[in-house]
JSON list of C-alpha atoms in Angstrom, two decimals:
[
{"chain": "A", "resi": 6, "resn": "UNK", "atom": "CA", "xyz": [97.94, 87.99, 111.96]},
{"chain": "A", "resi": 7, "resn": "UNK", "atom": "CA", "xyz": [99.61, 90.83, 113.77]},
{"chain": "A", "resi": 8, "resn": "UNK", "atom": "CA", "xyz": [98.86, 89.93, 117.93]},
{"chain": "A", "resi": 9, "resn": "UNK", "atom": "CA", "xyz": [99.58, 93.27, 119.82]},
{"chain": "A", "resi": 10, "resn": "UNK", "atom": "CA", "xyz": [99.46, 94.59, 123.22]},
{"chain": "A", "resi": 11, "resn": "UNK", "atom": "CA", "xyz": [99.34, 97.85, 124.66]},
{"chain": "A", "resi": 12, "resn": "UNK", "atom": "CA", "xyz": [102.06, 100.16, 126.71]},
{"chain": "A", "resi": 13, "resn": "UNK", "atom": "CA", "xyz": [98.94, 100.51, 129.32]},
{"chain": "A", "resi": 14, "resn": "UNK", "atom": "CA", "xyz": [98.23, 96.84, 128.74]},
{"chain": "A", "resi": 15, "resn": "UNK", "atom": "CA", "xyz": [101.15, 95.93, 129.61]},
{"chain": "A", "resi": 16, "resn": "UNK", "atom": "CA", "xyz": [101.64, 98.04, 132.46]},
{"chain": "A", "resi": 17, "resn": "UNK", "atom": "CA", "xyz": [98.73, 96.87, 134.34]},
{"chain": "A", "resi": 18, "resn": "UNK", "atom": "CA", "xyz": [99.92, 93.21, 133.92]},
{"chain": "A", "resi": 19, "resn": "UNK", "atom": "CA", "xyz": [103.30, 93.82, 135.74]},
{"chain": "A", "resi": 20, "resn": "UNK", "atom": "CA", "xyz": [101.13, 95.41, 139.15]},
{"chain": "A", "resi": 21, "resn": "UNK", "atom": "CA", "xyz": [97.79, 94.67, 139.57]},
{"chain": "A", "resi": 22, "resn": "UNK", "atom": "CA", "xyz": [95.99, 96.35, 143.25]},
{"chain": "A", "resi": 23, "resn": "UNK", "atom": "CA", "xyz": [95.53, 94.38, 145.97]},
{"chain": "A", "resi": 24, "resn": "UNK", "atom": "CA", "xyz": [93.27, 95.40, 149.07]},
{"chain": "A", "resi": 25, "resn": "UNK", "atom": "CA", "xyz": [93.68, 93.67, 152.67]},
{"chain": "A", "resi": 26, "resn": "UNK", "atom": "CA", "xyz": [90.58, 94.32, 154.27]},
{"chain": "A", "resi": 27, "resn": "UNK", "atom": "CA", "xyz": [92.21, 93.87, 157.97]},
{"chain": "A", "resi": 28, "resn": "UNK", "atom": "CA", "xyz": [92.14, 96.70, 160.15]},
{"chain": "A", "resi": 29, "resn": "UNK", "atom": "CA", "xyz": [95.50, 95.40, 162.02]},
{"chain": "A", "resi": 30, "resn": "UNK", "atom": "CA", "xyz": [98.01, 95.03, 159.02]},
{"chain": "A", "resi": 31, "resn": "UNK", "atom": "CA", "xyz": [100.77, 96.64, 159.96]},
{"chain": "A", "resi": 32, "resn": "UNK", "atom": "CA", "xyz": [101.88, 99.84, 158.12]},
{"chain": "A", "resi": 33, "resn": "UNK", "atom": "CA", "xyz": [98.67, 100.12, 156.63]},
{"chain": "A", "resi": 34, "resn": "UNK", "atom": "CA", "xyz": [95.45, 101.83, 156.84]},
{"chain": "A", "resi": 35, "resn": "UNK", "atom": "CA", "xyz": [92.29, 99.48, 156.60]},
{"chain": "A", "resi": 36, "resn": "UNK", "atom": "CA", "xyz": [91.29, 99.40, 153.21]},
{"chain": "A", "resi": 37, "resn": "UNK", "atom": "CA", "xyz": [94.02, 101.18, 151.23]},
{"chain": "A", "resi": 38, "resn": "UNK", "atom": "CA", "xyz": [95.62, 99.44, 148.60]},
{"chain": "A", "resi": 39, "resn": "UNK", "atom": "CA", "xyz": [99.11, 97.97, 148.38]},
{"chain": "A", "resi": 40, "resn": "UNK", "atom": "CA", "xyz": [101.03, 97.64, 145.00]},
{"chain": "A", "resi": 41, "resn": "UNK", "atom": "CA", "xyz": [102.12, 94.50, 144.79]},
{"chain": "A", "resi": 42, "resn": "UNK", "atom": "CA", "xyz": [105.05, 94.05, 141.81]},
{"chain": "A", "resi": 43, "resn": "UNK", "atom": "CA", "xyz": [105.07, 91.36, 138.98]},
{"chain": "A", "resi": 44, "resn": "UNK", "atom": "CA", "xyz": [107.22, 89.58, 136.83]},
{"chain": "A", "resi": 45, "resn": "UNK", "atom": "CA", "xyz": [107.62, 92.18, 133.33]},
{"chain": "A", "resi": 46, "resn": "UNK", "atom": "CA", "xyz": [105.33, 90.80, 130.93]},
{"chain": "A", "resi": 47, "resn": "UNK", "atom": "CA", "xyz": [106.92, 89.35, 127.70]},
{"chain": "A", "resi": 48, "resn": "UNK", "atom": "CA", "xyz": [105.15, 91.18, 124.48]},
{"chain": "A", "resi": 49, "resn": "UNK", "atom": "CA", "xyz": [104.31, 88.18, 121.94]},
{"chain": "A", "resi": 50, "resn": "UNK", "atom": "CA", "xyz": [103.98, 89.81, 118.15]},
{"chain": "A", "resi": 51, "resn": "UNK", "atom": "CA", "xyz": [102.37, 86.70, 116.08]},
{"chain": "A", "resi": 52, "resn": "UNK", "atom": "CA", "xyz": [102.11, 87.02, 112.66]},
{"chain": "A", "resi": 53, "resn": "UNK", "atom": "CA", "xyz": [100.65, 84.63, 109.85]},
{"chain": "A", "resi": 54, "resn": "UNK", "atom": "CA", "xyz": [102.63, 83.88, 107.32]},
{"chain": "A", "resi": 55, "resn": "UNK", "atom": "CA", "xyz": [104.35, 81.45, 104.16]},
{"chain": "A", "resi": 56, "resn": "UNK", "atom": "CA", "xyz": [106.93, 81.16, 102.26]},
{"chain": "A", "resi": 57, "resn": "UNK", "atom": "CA", "xyz": [106.32, 81.66, 98.71]},
{"chain": "A", "resi": 58, "resn": "UNK", "atom": "CA", "xyz": [106.76, 82.80, 94.78]},
{"chain": "A", "resi": 59, "resn": "UNK", "atom": "CA", "xyz": [104.95, 86.11, 93.07]},
{"chain": "A", "resi": 60, "resn": "UNK", "atom": "CA", "xyz": [104.36, 85.42, 89.42]},
{"chain": "A", "resi": 61, "resn": "UNK", "atom": "CA", "xyz": [105.08, 88.20, 86.82]},
{"chain": "A", "resi": 62, "resn": "UNK", "atom": "CA", "xyz": [101.86, 90.61, 86.30]},
{"chain": "A", "resi": 63, "resn": "UNK", "atom": "CA", "xyz": [101.54, 89.77, 82.80]},
{"chain": "A", "resi": 64, "resn": "UNK", "atom": "CA", "xyz": [100.62, 85.93, 83.74]},
{"chain": "A", "resi": 65, "resn": "UNK", "atom": "CA", "xyz": [98.35, 87.18, 86.55]},
{"chain": "A", "resi": 66, "resn": "UNK", "atom": "CA", "xyz": [96.54, 89.64, 83.93]},
{"chain": "A", "resi": 67, "resn": "UNK", "atom": "CA", "xyz": [95.82, 86.56, 81.35]},
{"chain": "A", "resi": 68, "resn": "UNK", "atom": "CA", "xyz": [95.10, 84.61, 84.44]},
{"chain": "A", "resi": 69, "resn": "UNK", "atom": "CA", "xyz": [92.33, 87.10, 85.57]},
{"chain": "A", "resi": 70, "resn": "UNK", "atom": "CA", "xyz": [91.09, 87.41, 82.72]},
{"chain": "A", "resi": 71, "resn": "UNK", "atom": "CA", "xyz": [90.24, 83.73, 81.80]},
{"chain": "A", "resi": 72, "resn": "UNK", "atom": "CA", "xyz": [88.70, 83.37, 85.64]},
{"chain": "A", "resi": 73, "resn": "UNK", "atom": "CA", "xyz": [86.45, 86.53, 84.63]},
{"chain": "A", "resi": 74, "resn": "UNK", "atom": "CA", "xyz": [85.10, 84.60, 81.85]},
{"chain": "A", "resi": 75, "resn": "UNK", "atom": "CA", "xyz": [84.63, 81.70, 84.29]},
{"chain": "A", "resi": 76, "resn": "UNK", "atom": "CA", "xyz": [82.91, 83.58, 86.95]},
{"chain": "A", "resi": 77, "resn": "UNK", "atom": "CA", "xyz": [79.79, 84.24, 84.42]},
{"chain": "A", "resi": 78, "resn": "UNK", "atom": "CA", "xyz": [79.60, 80.30, 83.82]},
{"chain": "A", "resi": 79, "resn": "UNK", "atom": "CA", "xyz": [81.00, 78.40, 87.14]},
{"chain": "A", "resi": 80, "resn": "UNK", "atom": "CA", "xyz": [78.64, 80.24, 90.59]},
{"chain": "A", "resi": 81, "resn": "UNK", "atom": "CA", "xyz": [79.89, 79.39, 93.84]},
{"chain": "A", "resi": 82, "resn": "UNK", "atom": "CA", "xyz": [83.23, 80.58, 93.95]},
{"chain": "A", "resi": 83, "resn": "UNK", "atom": "CA", "xyz": [85.07, 82.51, 95.74]},
{"chain": "A", "resi": 84, "resn": "UNK", "atom": "CA", "xyz": [87.41, 84.18, 93.37]},
{"chain": "A", "resi": 85, "resn": "UNK", "atom": "CA", "xyz": [91.34, 85.19, 94.54]},
{"chain": "A", "resi": 86, "resn": "UNK", "atom": "CA", "xyz": [92.06, 88.70, 93.57]},
{"chain": "A", "resi": 87, "resn": "UNK", "atom": "CA", "xyz": [94.33, 89.28, 90.46]},
{"chain": "A", "resi": 88, "resn": "UNK", "atom": "CA", "xyz": [97.40, 91.14, 93.06]},
{"chain": "A", "resi": 89, "resn": "UNK", "atom": "CA", "xyz": [96.81, 88.10, 95.18]},
{"chain": "A", "resi": 90, "resn": "UNK", "atom": "CA", "xyz": [98.15, 85.42, 92.54]},
{"chain": "A", "resi": 91, "resn": "UNK", "atom": "CA", "xyz": [101.17, 83.32, 94.23]},
{"chain": "A", "resi": 92, "resn": "UNK", "atom": "CA", "xyz": [102.92, 80.13, 94.41]},
{"chain": "A", "resi": 93, "resn": "UNK", "atom": "CA", "xyz": [103.24, 78.93, 97.68]},
{"chain": "A", "resi": 94, "resn": "UNK", "atom": "CA", "xyz": [106.56, 76.79, 98.34]},
{"chain": "A", "resi": 95, "resn": "UNK", "atom": "CA", "xyz": [105.50, 76.45, 102.06]},
{"chain": "A", "resi": 96, "resn": "UNK", "atom": "CA", "xyz": [102.25, 77.63, 104.54]},
{"chain": "A", "resi": 97, "resn": "UNK", "atom": "CA", "xyz": [103.94, 78.52, 108.42]},
{"chain": "A", "resi": 98, "resn": "UNK", "atom": "CA", "xyz": [101.11, 79.32, 109.81]},
{"chain": "A", "resi": 99, "resn": "UNK", "atom": "CA", "xyz": [101.03, 81.50, 112.83]},
{"chain": "A", "resi": 100, "resn": "UNK", "atom": "CA", "xyz": [104.85, 82.63, 113.78]},
{"chain": "A", "resi": 101, "resn": "UNK", "atom": "CA", "xyz": [106.77, 84.72, 116.11]},
{"chain": "A", "resi": 102, "resn": "UNK", "atom": "CA", "xyz": [108.49, 87.74, 114.86]},
{"chain": "A", "resi": 103, "resn": "UNK", "atom": "CA", "xyz": [111.15, 87.06, 116.96]},
{"chain": "A", "resi": 104, "resn": "UNK", "atom": "CA", "xyz": [111.64, 83.53, 113.87]},
{"chain": "A", "resi": 105, "resn": "UNK", "atom": "CA", "xyz": [111.75, 85.57, 110.97]},
{"chain": "A", "resi": 106, "resn": "UNK", "atom": "CA", "xyz": [115.39, 86.96, 111.21]},
{"chain": "A", "resi": 107, "resn": "UNK", "atom": "CA", "xyz": [116.11, 82.93, 111.82]},
{"chain": "A", "resi": 108, "resn": "UNK", "atom": "CA", "xyz": [114.44, 81.33, 109.29]},
{"chain": "A", "resi": 109, "resn": "UNK", "atom": "CA", "xyz": [115.40, 83.89, 106.38]},
{"chain": "A", "resi": 110, "resn": "UNK", "atom": "CA", "xyz": [119.09, 83.29, 107.73]},
{"chain": "A", "resi": 111, "resn": "UNK", "atom": "CA", "xyz": [118.48, 79.87, 106.80]},
{"chain": "A", "resi": 112, "resn": "UNK", "atom": "CA", "xyz": [116.16, 79.84, 103.82]},
{"chain": "A", "resi": 113, "resn": "UNK", "atom": "CA", "xyz": [119.10, 82.42, 102.74]},
{"chain": "A", "resi": 114, "resn": "UNK", "atom": "CA", "xyz": [121.82, 79.49, 102.43]},
{"chain": "A", "resi": 115, "resn": "UNK", "atom": "CA", "xyz": [119.52, 76.59, 101.58]},
{"chain": "A", "resi": 116, "resn": "UNK", "atom": "CA", "xyz": [118.95, 78.74, 98.63]},
{"chain": "A", "resi": 117, "resn": "UNK", "atom": "CA", "xyz": [122.58, 79.63, 97.85]},
{"chain": "A", "resi": 118, "resn": "UNK", "atom": "CA", "xyz": [123.10, 77.15, 95.36]},
{"chain": "A", "resi": 119, "resn": "UNK", "atom": "CA", "xyz": [119.77, 77.52, 93.20]},
{"chain": "A", "resi": 120, "resn": "UNK", "atom": "CA", "xyz": [119.83, 80.24, 90.01]},
{"chain": "A", "resi": 121, "resn": "UNK", "atom": "CA", "xyz": [116.94, 82.11, 89.09]},
{"chain": "A", "resi": 122, "resn": "UNK", "atom": "CA", "xyz": [115.02, 79.92, 86.90]},
{"chain": "A", "resi": 123, "resn": "UNK", "atom": "CA", "xyz": [111.45, 80.02, 84.48]},
{"chain": "A", "resi": 124, "resn": "UNK", "atom": "CA", "xyz": [108.35, 78.96, 85.33]},
{"chain": "A", "resi": 125, "resn": "UNK", "atom": "CA", "xyz": [105.21, 78.07, 83.49]},
{"chain": "A", "resi": 126, "resn": "UNK", "atom": "CA", "xyz": [101.55, 78.81, 83.77]},
{"chain": "A", "resi": 127, "resn": "UNK", "atom": "CA", "xyz": [99.59, 76.21, 82.06]},
{"chain": "A", "resi": 128, "resn": "UNK", "atom": "CA", "xyz": [95.82, 74.37, 82.14]},
{"chain": "A", "resi": 129, "resn": "UNK", "atom": "CA", "xyz": [93.29, 74.81, 84.40]},
{"chain": "A", "resi": 130, "resn": "UNK", "atom": "CA", "xyz": [92.18, 71.80, 87.05]},
{"chain": "A", "resi": 131, "resn": "UNK", "atom": "CA", "xyz": [90.44, 71.56, 89.94]},
{"chain": "A", "resi": 132, "resn": "UNK", "atom": "CA", "xyz": [91.44, 70.08, 93.45]},
{"chain": "A", "resi": 133, "resn": "UNK", "atom": "CA", "xyz": [90.38, 66.35, 94.80]},
{"chain": "A", "resi": 134, "resn": "UNK", "atom": "CA", "xyz": [88.72, 65.98, 91.65]},
{"chain": "A", "resi": 135, "resn": "UNK", "atom": "CA", "xyz": [85.65, 67.27, 89.26]},
{"chain": "A", "resi": 136, "resn": "UNK", "atom": "CA", "xyz": [83.07, 65.28, 91.14]},
{"chain": "A", "resi": 137, "resn": "UNK", "atom": "CA", "xyz": [84.10, 67.07, 94.89]},
{"chain": "A", "resi": 138, "resn": "UNK", "atom": "CA", "xyz": [86.01, 70.53, 93.48]},
{"chain": "A", "resi": 139, "resn": "UNK", "atom": "CA", "xyz": [86.79, 72.54, 95.98]},
{"chain": "A", "resi": 140, "resn": "UNK", "atom": "CA", "xyz": [89.85, 74.37, 94.76]},
{"chain": "A", "resi": 141, "resn": "UNK", "atom": "CA", "xyz": [90.42, 75.66, 91.02]},
{"chain": "A", "resi": 142, "resn": "UNK", "atom": "CA", "xyz": [93.68, 76.15, 90.28]},
{"chain": "A", "resi": 143, "resn": "UNK", "atom": "CA", "xyz": [96.85, 77.06, 87.57]},
{"chain": "A", "resi": 144, "resn": "UNK", "atom": "CA", "xyz": [99.18, 74.51, 87.10]},
{"chain": "A", "resi": 145, "resn": "UNK", "atom": "CA", "xyz": [103.10, 75.39, 86.87]},
{"chain": "A", "resi": 146, "resn": "UNK", "atom": "CA", "xyz": [106.09, 74.24, 85.56]},
{"chain": "A", "resi": 147, "resn": "UNK", "atom": "CA", "xyz": [109.38, 74.47, 86.44]},
{"chain": "A", "resi": 148, "resn": "UNK", "atom": "CA", "xyz": [112.23, 72.61, 86.29]},
{"chain": "A", "resi": 149, "resn": "UNK", "atom": "CA", "xyz": [113.52, 73.80, 89.43]},
{"chain": "A", "resi": 150, "resn": "UNK", "atom": "CA", "xyz": [109.78, 73.74, 91.12]},
{"chain": "A", "resi": 151, "resn": "UNK", "atom": "CA", "xyz": [110.58, 70.28, 92.92]},
{"chain": "A", "resi": 152, "resn": "UNK", "atom": "CA", "xyz": [113.72, 70.46, 93.89]},
{"chain": "A", "resi": 153, "resn": "UNK", "atom": "CA", "xyz": [113.37, 73.50, 96.01]},
{"chain": "A", "resi": 154, "resn": "UNK", "atom": "CA", "xyz": [110.42, 72.89, 97.29]},
{"chain": "A", "resi": 155, "resn": "UNK", "atom": "CA", "xyz": [112.21, 69.93, 98.91]},
{"chain": "A", "resi": 156, "resn": "UNK", "atom": "CA", "xyz": [114.85, 72.21, 100.02]},
{"chain": "A", "resi": 157, "resn": "UNK", "atom": "CA", "xyz": [112.34, 74.42, 102.13]},
{"chain": "A", "resi": 158, "resn": "UNK", "atom": "CA", "xyz": [111.33, 71.52, 103.85]},
{"chain": "A", "resi": 159, "resn": "UNK", "atom": "CA", "xyz": [114.22, 70.53, 104.99]},
{"chain": "A", "resi": 160, "resn": "UNK", "atom": "CA", "xyz": [115.50, 73.47, 106.48]},
{"chain": "A", "resi": 161, "resn": "UNK", "atom": "CA", "xyz": [112.16, 74.49, 108.04]},
{"chain": "A", "resi": 162, "resn": "UNK", "atom": "CA", "xyz": [112.03, 71.35, 109.73]},
{"chain": "A", "resi": 163, "resn": "UNK", "atom": "CA", "xyz": [114.01, 72.25, 112.97]},
{"chain": "A", "resi": 164, "resn": "UNK", "atom": "CA", "xyz": [111.99, 74.75, 113.56]},
{"chain": "A", "resi": 165, "resn": "UNK", "atom": "CA", "xyz": [108.73, 72.58, 114.64]},
{"chain": "A", "resi": 166, "resn": "UNK", "atom": "CA", "xyz": [107.09, 72.22, 110.95]},
{"chain": "A", "resi": 167, "resn": "UNK", "atom": "CA", "xyz": [106.88, 69.08, 110.24]},
{"chain": "A", "resi": 168, "resn": "UNK", "atom": "CA", "xyz": [107.62, 67.95, 106.40]},
{"chain": "A", "resi": 169, "resn": "UNK", "atom": "CA", "xyz": [104.88, 67.71, 103.98]},
{"chain": "A", "resi": 170, "resn": "UNK", "atom": "CA", "xyz": [104.93, 63.90, 102.45]},
{"chain": "A", "resi": 171, "resn": "UNK", "atom": "CA", "xyz": [101.78, 64.96, 100.31]},
{"chain": "A", "resi": 172, "resn": "UNK", "atom": "CA", "xyz": [102.68, 64.75, 95.87]},
{"chain": "A", "resi": 173, "resn": "UNK", "atom": "CA", "xyz": [104.25, 67.43, 95.31]},
{"chain": "A", "resi": 174, "resn": "UNK", "atom": "CA", "xyz": [101.72, 69.86, 92.74]},
{"chain": "A", "resi": 175, "resn": "UNK", "atom": "CA", "xyz": [102.97, 73.01, 91.74]},
{"chain": "A", "resi": 176, "resn": "UNK", "atom": "CA", "xyz": [99.71, 75.24, 91.08]},
{"chain": "A", "resi": 177, "resn": "UNK", "atom": "CA", "xyz": [98.56, 78.64, 92.03]},
{"chain": "A", "resi": 178, "resn": "UNK", "atom": "CA", "xyz": [95.26, 78.93, 93.67]},
{"chain": "A", "resi": 179, "resn": "UNK", "atom": "CA", "xyz": [92.32, 80.99, 92.02]},
{"chain": "A", "resi": 180, "resn": "UNK", "atom": "CA", "xyz": [89.25, 80.17, 93.48]},
{"chain": "A", "resi": 181, "resn": "UNK", "atom": "CA", "xyz": [87.62, 78.09, 95.96]},
{"chain": "A", "resi": 182, "resn": "UNK", "atom": "CA", "xyz": [83.90, 76.87, 96.10]},
{"chain": "A", "resi": 183, "resn": "UNK", "atom": "CA", "xyz": [81.80, 78.31, 99.14]},
{"chain": "A", "resi": 184, "resn": "UNK", "atom": "CA", "xyz": [80.20, 75.20, 99.34]},
{"chain": "A", "resi": 185, "resn": "UNK", "atom": "CA", "xyz": [79.84, 71.78, 97.31]},
{"chain": "A", "resi": 186, "resn": "UNK", "atom": "CA", "xyz": [76.63, 72.46, 95.02]},
{"chain": "A", "resi": 187, "resn": "UNK", "atom": "CA", "xyz": [75.53, 72.01, 91.83]},
{"chain": "A", "resi": 188, "resn": "UNK", "atom": "CA", "xyz": [77.95, 74.20, 90.07]},
{"chain": "A", "resi": 189, "resn": "UNK", "atom": "CA", "xyz": [79.96, 70.91, 89.23]},
{"chain": "A", "resi": 190, "resn": "UNK", "atom": "CA", "xyz": [77.22, 69.99, 86.67]},
{"chain": "A", "resi": 191, "resn": "UNK", "atom": "CA", "xyz": [79.02, 70.41, 83.40]},
{"chain": "A", "resi": 192, "resn": "UNK", "atom": "CA", "xyz": [82.51, 71.52, 84.73]},
{"chain": "A", "resi": 193, "resn": "UNK", "atom": "CA", "xyz": [84.74, 69.21, 82.83]},
{"chain": "A", "resi": 194, "resn": "UNK", "atom": "CA", "xyz": [83.01, 70.80, 79.55]},
{"chain": "A", "resi": 195, "resn": "UNK", "atom": "CA", "xyz": [83.21, 74.65, 80.92]},
{"chain": "A", "resi": 196, "resn": "UNK", "atom": "CA", "xyz": [87.03, 73.79, 82.02]},
{"chain": "A", "resi": 197, "resn": "UNK", "atom": "CA", "xyz": [87.91, 71.92, 78.50]},
{"chain": "A", "resi": 198, "resn": "UNK", "atom": "CA", "xyz": [88.90, 75.05, 76.53]},
{"chain": "A", "resi": 199, "resn": "UNK", "atom": "CA", "xyz": [91.78, 75.56, 79.56]},
{"chain": "A", "resi": 200, "resn": "UNK", "atom": "CA", "xyz": [92.66, 72.64, 79.62]},
{"chain": "A", "resi": 201, "resn": "UNK", "atom": "CA", "xyz": [96.39, 72.82, 77.77]},
{"chain": "A", "resi": 202, "resn": "UNK", "atom": "CA", "xyz": [95.54, 77.00, 77.82]},
{"chain": "A", "resi": 203, "resn": "UNK", "atom": "CA", "xyz": [99.28, 78.49, 78.28]},
{"chain": "A", "resi": 204, "resn": "UNK", "atom": "CA", "xyz": [99.05, 81.64, 80.40]},
{"chain": "A", "resi": 205, "resn": "UNK", "atom": "CA", "xyz": [103.01, 82.56, 79.93]},
{"chain": "A", "resi": 206, "resn": "UNK", "atom": "CA", "xyz": [106.09, 82.39, 81.59]},
{"chain": "A", "resi": 207, "resn": "UNK", "atom": "CA", "xyz": [107.59, 84.22, 84.69]},
{"chain": "A", "resi": 208, "resn": "UNK", "atom": "CA", "xyz": [110.87, 84.38, 85.70]},
{"chain": "A", "resi": 209, "resn": "UNK", "atom": "CA", "xyz": [111.95, 83.33, 89.30]},
{"chain": "A", "resi": 210, "resn": "UNK", "atom": "CA", "xyz": [114.43, 85.51, 90.65]},
{"chain": "A", "resi": 211, "resn": "UNK", "atom": "CA", "xyz": [114.04, 85.83, 94.48]},
{"chain": "A", "resi": 212, "resn": "UNK", "atom": "CA", "xyz": [111.66, 83.54, 96.97]},
{"chain": "A", "resi": 213, "resn": "UNK", "atom": "CA", "xyz": [109.19, 85.59, 99.73]},
{"chain": "A", "resi": 214, "resn": "UNK", "atom": "CA", "xyz": [108.43, 85.02, 103.19]},
{"chain": "A", "resi": 215, "resn": "UNK", "atom": "CA", "xyz": [105.06, 86.56, 103.07]},
{"chain": "A", "resi": 216, "resn": "UNK", "atom": "CA", "xyz": [102.67, 87.98, 106.22]},
{"chain": "A", "resi": 217, "resn": "UNK", "atom": "CA", "xyz": [99.21, 87.40, 104.99]},
{"chain": "A", "resi": 218, "resn": "UNK", "atom": "CA", "xyz": [96.42, 89.54, 107.52]},
{"chain": "A", "resi": 219, "resn": "UNK", "atom": "CA", "xyz": [92.98, 88.08, 106.81]},
{"chain": "A", "resi": 220, "resn": "UNK", "atom": "CA", "xyz": [90.49, 90.70, 106.64]},
{"chain": "A", "resi": 221, "resn": "UNK", "atom": "CA", "xyz": [86.22, 91.08, 106.24]},
{"chain": "A", "resi": 222, "resn": "UNK", "atom": "CA", "xyz": [87.65, 91.59, 102.50]},
{"chain": "A", "resi": 223, "resn": "UNK", "atom": "CA", "xyz": [89.83, 88.84, 102.35]},
{"chain": "A", "resi": 224, "resn": "UNK", "atom": "CA", "xyz": [93.42, 88.50, 102.52]},
{"chain": "A", "resi": 225, "resn": "UNK", "atom": "CA", "xyz": [96.11, 90.81, 102.12]},
{"chain": "A", "resi": 226, "resn": "UNK", "atom": "CA", "xyz": [99.71, 90.21, 101.29]},
{"chain": "A", "resi": 227, "resn": "UNK", "atom": "CA", "xyz": [102.91, 92.03, 102.74]},
{"chain": "A", "resi": 228, "resn": "UNK", "atom": "CA", "xyz": [106.02, 90.96, 101.61]},
{"chain": "A", "resi": 229, "resn": "UNK", "atom": "CA", "xyz": [108.36, 90.32, 104.80]},
{"chain": "A", "resi": 230, "resn": "UNK", "atom": "CA", "xyz": [111.95, 89.32, 103.02]},
{"chain": "A", "resi": 231, "resn": "UNK", "atom": "CA", "xyz": [112.95, 88.74, 99.91]},
{"chain": "A", "resi": 232, "resn": "UNK", "atom": "CA", "xyz": [115.82, 86.08, 99.17]},
{"chain": "A", "resi": 233, "resn": "UNK", "atom": "CA", "xyz": [117.14, 86.88, 95.89]},
{"chain": "A", "resi": 234, "resn": "UNK", "atom": "CA", "xyz": [118.68, 83.57, 93.51]},
{"chain": "A", "resi": 235, "resn": "UNK", "atom": "CA", "xyz": [121.63, 85.00, 91.77]},
{"chain": "A", "resi": 236, "resn": "UNK", "atom": "CA", "xyz": [122.13, 84.74, 87.92]},
{"chain": "A", "resi": 237, "resn": "UNK", "atom": "CA", "xyz": [123.23, 82.34, 85.97]}
]
């Protein structure tokens, strides 16, 4: 989320008005305001961002068809809009705008050995398990996904992002349960037909630095930078 300070706010913080109540203060008429200069205020612009991969439109459409069917069967889920389907390599959280270029330069250098590759969107599953399901996801398969994710972790560590040592399970989130409820009953049967369903392939030819703007209607994503992967 971007935090903006207006120019008028910055000026008001650069100078403050102080009243000197004494009548005998040299050079002052009693009660007259005196301008006292302060150090200029640094305007800090912060955005909420992640490193991610966009999915091909035709694959997103097939996934949306599946979630539309499941929405009629499984209550209590906040569904991710079709246009927001993506694969997150690394969630950064709030970063300063001044960090964007250094981070992108480091990632571009790290991605140099990688070539464009294909990922396969396959099956529906849940985290952490069927009895305590909180996240509904589509699995992703691709030869370079693990190597790419590891490289991102290494590159971002000097920028203050600790490595994530959890088991890497590439996926894209399609829904989140609002709360634990009875909607989990029979969940395994409802997901069974999708357990090995193939939604299609998507070419990964660029990695994006993506801004996430949180609104009352949900998140809105905006690509800030695109880091291209070379052809074979």
